[in-house]
């Protein structure tokens, strides 16, 4: 740690530490996510669904496998709320 501090604060002044460019994998992940969002919007515009259940994006991460039970329970609660909000005539039109 002493060598690092000595290098950063040489001769009593703070040296500039170059900023790291974003990792290529991060750029790719962002690009893929944005493309998925765009394709979903286009598909929904062309083929409007009977029911949309909006799930917050921060409900889980890519590697949240140990949290599957609470995530599924949240999805079930969101689905129940969305179905309860539908008028009765709309429920009759849904397939079994």
Backbone as CSV, one residue per row, in Angstrom:
resi,resn,N_x,N_y,N_z,CA_x,CA_y,CA_z,C_x,C_y,C_z
1,UNK,0.830,-1.187,0.000,0.000,0.000,0.000,0.867,1.240,0.000
2,UNK,1.987,1.210,0.724,2.877,2.362,0.790,3.414,2.747,-0.577
3,UNK,3.759,1.758,-1.416,4.279,2.059,-2.760,3.197,2.692,-3.624
4,UNK,1.975,2.217,-3.485,0.877,2.772,-4.251,0.619,4.218,-3.841
5,UNK,0.568,4.452,-2.539,0.336,5.807,-2.056,1.483,6.712,-2.465
6,UNK,2.720,6.201,-2.351,3.884,7.003,-2.746,3.846,7.347,-4.224
7,UNK,3.372,6.418,-5.066,3.290,6.683,-6.502,2.205,7.677,-6.854
8,UNK,1.083,7.611,-6.128,-0.026,8.508,-6.416,0.223,9.925,-5.901
9,UNK,0.978,10.028,-4.811,1.217,11.330,-4.194,2.697,11.705,-4.256
10,UNK,3.320,11.453,-5.383,4.749,11.741,-5.522,5.009,13.233,-5.390
11,UNK,6.017,13.585,-4.661,6.474,14.964,-4.477,5.364,15.877,-3.967
12,UNK,4.437,15.330,-3.165,3.418,16.144,-2.544,2.284,16.569,-3.459
13,UNK,2.198,16.025,-4.657,1.088,16.392,-5.544,0.378,15.116,-6.007
14,UNK,-0.853,15.241,-6.322,-1.657,14.085,-6.757,-1.466,13.904,-8.247
15,UNK,-1.118,12.677,-8.643,-0.969,12.372,-10.060,-2.317,11.946,-10.631
16,UNK,-2.544,12.299,-11.887,-3.765,11.884,-12.573,-3.711,10.391,-12.851
17,UNK,-4.763,9.684,-12.517,-4.882,8.261,-12.823,-5.789,8.168,-14.041
18,UNK,-5.284,7.589,-15.150,-6.100,7.541,-16.367,-7.388,6.748,-16.147
19,UNK,-8.466,7.254,-16.697,-9.759,6.564,-16.596,-9.727,5.317,-17.461
20,UNK,-10.356,4.265,-16.949,-10.423,3.007,-17.689,-11.589,3.066,-18.662
21,UNK,-11.380,2.692,-19.912,-12.514,2.630,-20.840,-13.436,1.481,-20.430
22,UNK,-14.710,1.543,-20.794,-15.611,0.452,-20.436,-15.157,-0.857,-21.085
23,UNK,-15.383,-1.932,-20.368,-15.008,-3.251,-20.882,-15.872,-3.596,-22.093
24,UNK,-15.289,-4.308,-23.041,-16.011,-4.701,-24.250,-17.244,-5.538,-23.906
25,UNK,-17.134,-6.400,-22.907,-18.275,-7.229,-22.515,-19.419,-6.367,-21.979
26,UNK,-19.089,-5.295,-21.279,-20.106,-4.387,-20.763,-20.824,-3.663,-21.907
27,UNK,-20.056,-3.244,-22.896,-20.633,-2.570,-24.062,-21.551,-3.525,-24.816
28,UNK,-21.104,-4.766,-24.988,-21.916,-5.763,-25.695,-23.206,-6.053,-24.943
29,UNK,-23.107,-6.197,-23.627,-24.298,-6.489,-22.816,-25.308,-5.351,-22.914
30,UNK,-24.829,-4.123,-22.872,-25.715,-2.965,-22.997,-26.362,-2.928,-24.369
31,UNK,-25.590,-3.223,-25.407,-26.109,-3.221,-26.772,-27.168,-4.304,-26.949
32,UNK,-26.908,-5.484,-26.454,-27.868,-6.588,-26.569,-29.149,-6.251,-25.815
33,UNK,-29.019,-5.685,-24.623,-30.205,-5.315,-23.845,-31.030,-4.258,-24.575
34,UNK,-30.381,-3.263,-25.148,-31.100,-2.210,-25.866,-31.799,-2.766,-27.106
35,UNK,-31.133,-3.673,-27.810,-31.755,-4.293,-28.985,-32.986,-5.111,-28.584
36,UNK,-32.899,-5.807,-27.465,-34.042,-6.590,-26.985,-35.208,-5.672,-26.643
37,UNK,-34.918,-4.542,-26.019,-35.970,-3.579,-25.690,-36.617,-3.045,-26.964
38,UNK,-35.803,-2.683,-27.946,-36.330,-2.153,-29.211,-37.195,-3.183,-29.938
39,UNK,-36.727,-4.428,-29.992,-37.504,-5.483,-30.660,-38.824,-5.741,-29.943
40,UNK,-38.795,-5.694,-28.620,-40.022,-5.904,-27.844,-41.025,-4.797,-28.120
41,UNK,-40.550,-3.552,-28.142,-41.452,-2.425,-28.439,-42.075,-2.562,-29.826
42,UNK,-41.264,-2.937,-30.803,-41.779,-3.098,-32.165,-42.819,-4.215,-32.227
43,UNK,-42.524,-5.317,-31.566,-43.443,-6.459,-31.570,-44.758,-6.094,-30.884
44,UNK,-44.671,-5.398,-29.736,-45.888,-5.008,-29.028,-46.714,-4.011,-29.822
45,UNK,-46.048,-3.134,-30.580,-46.771,-2.176,-31.407,-47.503,-2.889,-32.547
46,UNK,-46.889,-3.914,-33.109,-47.491,-4.644,-34.223,-48.556,-5.635,-33.754
47,UNK,-48.350,-6.217,-32.575,-49.261,-7.241,-32.045,-49.591,-6.921,-30.592
48,UNK,-50.528,-6.009,-30.349,-50.838,-5.631,-28.964,-51.373,-6.823,-28.166
49,UNK,-50.876,-7.014,-26.964,-51.313,-8.147,-26.144,-52.657,-7.857,-25.461
50,UNK,-53.310,-8.910,-24.999,-54.549,-8.755,-24.240,-54.261,-8.265,-22.824
51,UNK,-53.123,-8.658,-22.293,-52.757,-8.305,-20.925,-51.257,-8.072,-20.854
52,UNK,-50.856,-6.981,-20.221,-49.436,-6.692,-20.033,-49.160,-6.674,-18.534
53,UNK,-48.192,-7.457,-18.117,-47.764,-7.466,-16.724,-46.375,-6.849,-16.695
54,UNK,-46.283,-5.665,-16.111,-45.011,-4.964,-16.080,-44.217,-5.386,-14.846
55,UNK,-43.028,-5.902,-15.096,-42.135,-6.352,-14.034,-40.985,-5.356,-13.949
56,UNK,-40.696,-4.814,-12.763,-39.589,-3.872,-12.643,-38.269,-4.509,-13.080
57,UNK,-37.429,-3.718,-13.738,-36.152,-4.247,-14.218,-35.215,-4.620,-13.076
58,UNK,-35.365,-4.001,-11.925,-34.454,-4.265,-10.820,-34.930,-5.395,-9.912
59,UNK,-35.910,-6.164,-10.376,-36.440,-7.253,-9.556,-35.399,-8.363,-9.353
60,UNK,-34.495,-8.524,-10.331,-33.447,-9.536,-10.200,-32.320,-9.240,-11.178
61,UNK,-31.206,-9.890,-10.929,-30.055,-9.769,-11.809,-29.850,-11.052,-12.588
62,UNK,-28.854,-11.044,-13.433,-28.584,-12.190,-14.286,-28.226,-13.445,-13.493
63,UNK,-27.505,-13.277,-12.405,-27.013,-14.434,-11.656,-27.746,-14.632,-10.324
64,UNK,-29.013,-14.260,-10.243,-29.776,-14.371,-8.999,-30.479,-15.721,-8.847
65,UNK,-29.829,-16.774,-9.275,-30.426,-18.113,-9.184,-30.814,-18.494,-7.760
66,UNK,-30.032,-18.146,-6.740,-30.430,-18.522,-5.373,-31.713,-17.813,-4.908
67,UNK,-32.119,-16.744,-5.591,-33.301,-15.982,-5.197,-34.539,-16.343,-6.025
68,UNK,-34.550,-17.498,-6.662,-35.659,-17.831,-7.559,-37.007,-17.854,-6.857
69,UNK,-37.076,-18.403,-5.664,-38.370,-18.508,-4.972,-38.993,-17.138,-4.725
70,UNK,-38.279,-16.167,-4.122,-38.919,-14.856,-3.932,-39.217,-14.128,-5.240
71,UNK,-38.407,-14.352,-6.255,-38.646,-13.705,-7.554,-39.912,-14.266,-8.193
72,UNK,-40.088,-15.585,-8.137,-41.296,-16.221,-8.671,-42.521,-15.744,-7.897
73,UNK,-42.403,-15.633,-6.574,-43.525,-15.158,-5.761,-43.903,-13.719,-6.132
74,UNK,-42.915,-12.885,-6.398,-43.205,-11.511,-6.823,-43.920,-11.513,-8.175
75,UNK,-43.485,-12.377,-9.076,-44.140,-12.487,-10.377,-45.574,-12.961,-10.247
76,UNK,-45.820,-13.912,-9.352,-47.176,-14.397,-9.135,-48.065,-13.292,-8.555
77,UNK,-47.508,-12.481,-7.643,-48.274,-11.379,-7.055,-48.601,-10.322,-8.117
78,UNK,-47.630,-10.002,-8.976,-47.877,-9.041,-10.054,-48.944,-9.557,-11.020
79,UNK,-48.896,-10.847,-11.319,-49.882,-11.453,-12.214,-51.270,-11.414,-11.593
80,UNK,-51.361,-11.753,-10.319,-52.664,-11.743,-9.646,-53.258,-10.335,-9.648
81,UNK,-52.420,-9.318,-9.385,-52.907,-7.935,-9.388,-53.385,-7.517,-10.781
82,UNK,-52.640,-7.910,-11.804,-53.015,-7.548,-13.177,-54.321,-8.224,-13.577
83,UNK,-54.497,-9.490,-13.198,-55.738,-10.200,-13.529,-56.926,-9.643,-12.752
84,UNK,-56.698,-9.249,-11.493,-57.776,-8.660,-10.693,-58.236,-7.327,-11.265
85,UNK,-57.331,-6.609,-11.921,-57.669,-5.297,-12.485,-58.440,-5.408,-13.798
86,UNK,-58.448,-6.584,-14.414,-59.180,-6.767,-15.674,-60.684,-6.793,-15.426
87,UNK,-61.440,-6.217,-16.331,-62.900,-6.372,-16.230,-63.285,-7.836,-16.465
88,UNK,-64.405,-8.251,-15.917,-64.835,-9.665,-16.028,-64.989,-10.114,-17.475
89,UNK,-65.464,-9.240,-18.367,-65.642,-9.636,-19.764,-64.305,-9.941,-20.444
90,UNK,-63.234,-9.310,-19.988,-61.912,-9.575,-20.572,-61.420,-10.947,-20.143
91,UNK,-61.739,-11.359,-18.920,-61.317,-12.689,-18.451,-61.983,-13.788,-19.247
92,UNK,-63.233,-13.564,-19.678,-63.928,-14.578,-20.470,-63.274,-14.789,-21.829
93,UNK,-62.590,-13.765,-22.345,-61.954,-13.862,-23.657,-60.595,-14.549,-23.617
94,UNK,-60.003,-14.654,-22.410,-58.685,-15.288,-22.309,-58.798,-16.796,-22.506
95,UNK,-57.813,-17.414,-23.157,-57.844,-18.874,-23.315,-57.653,-19.576,-21.975
96,UNK,-58.171,-20.803,-21.883,-58.057,-21.564,-20.617,-56.673,-22.031,-20.344
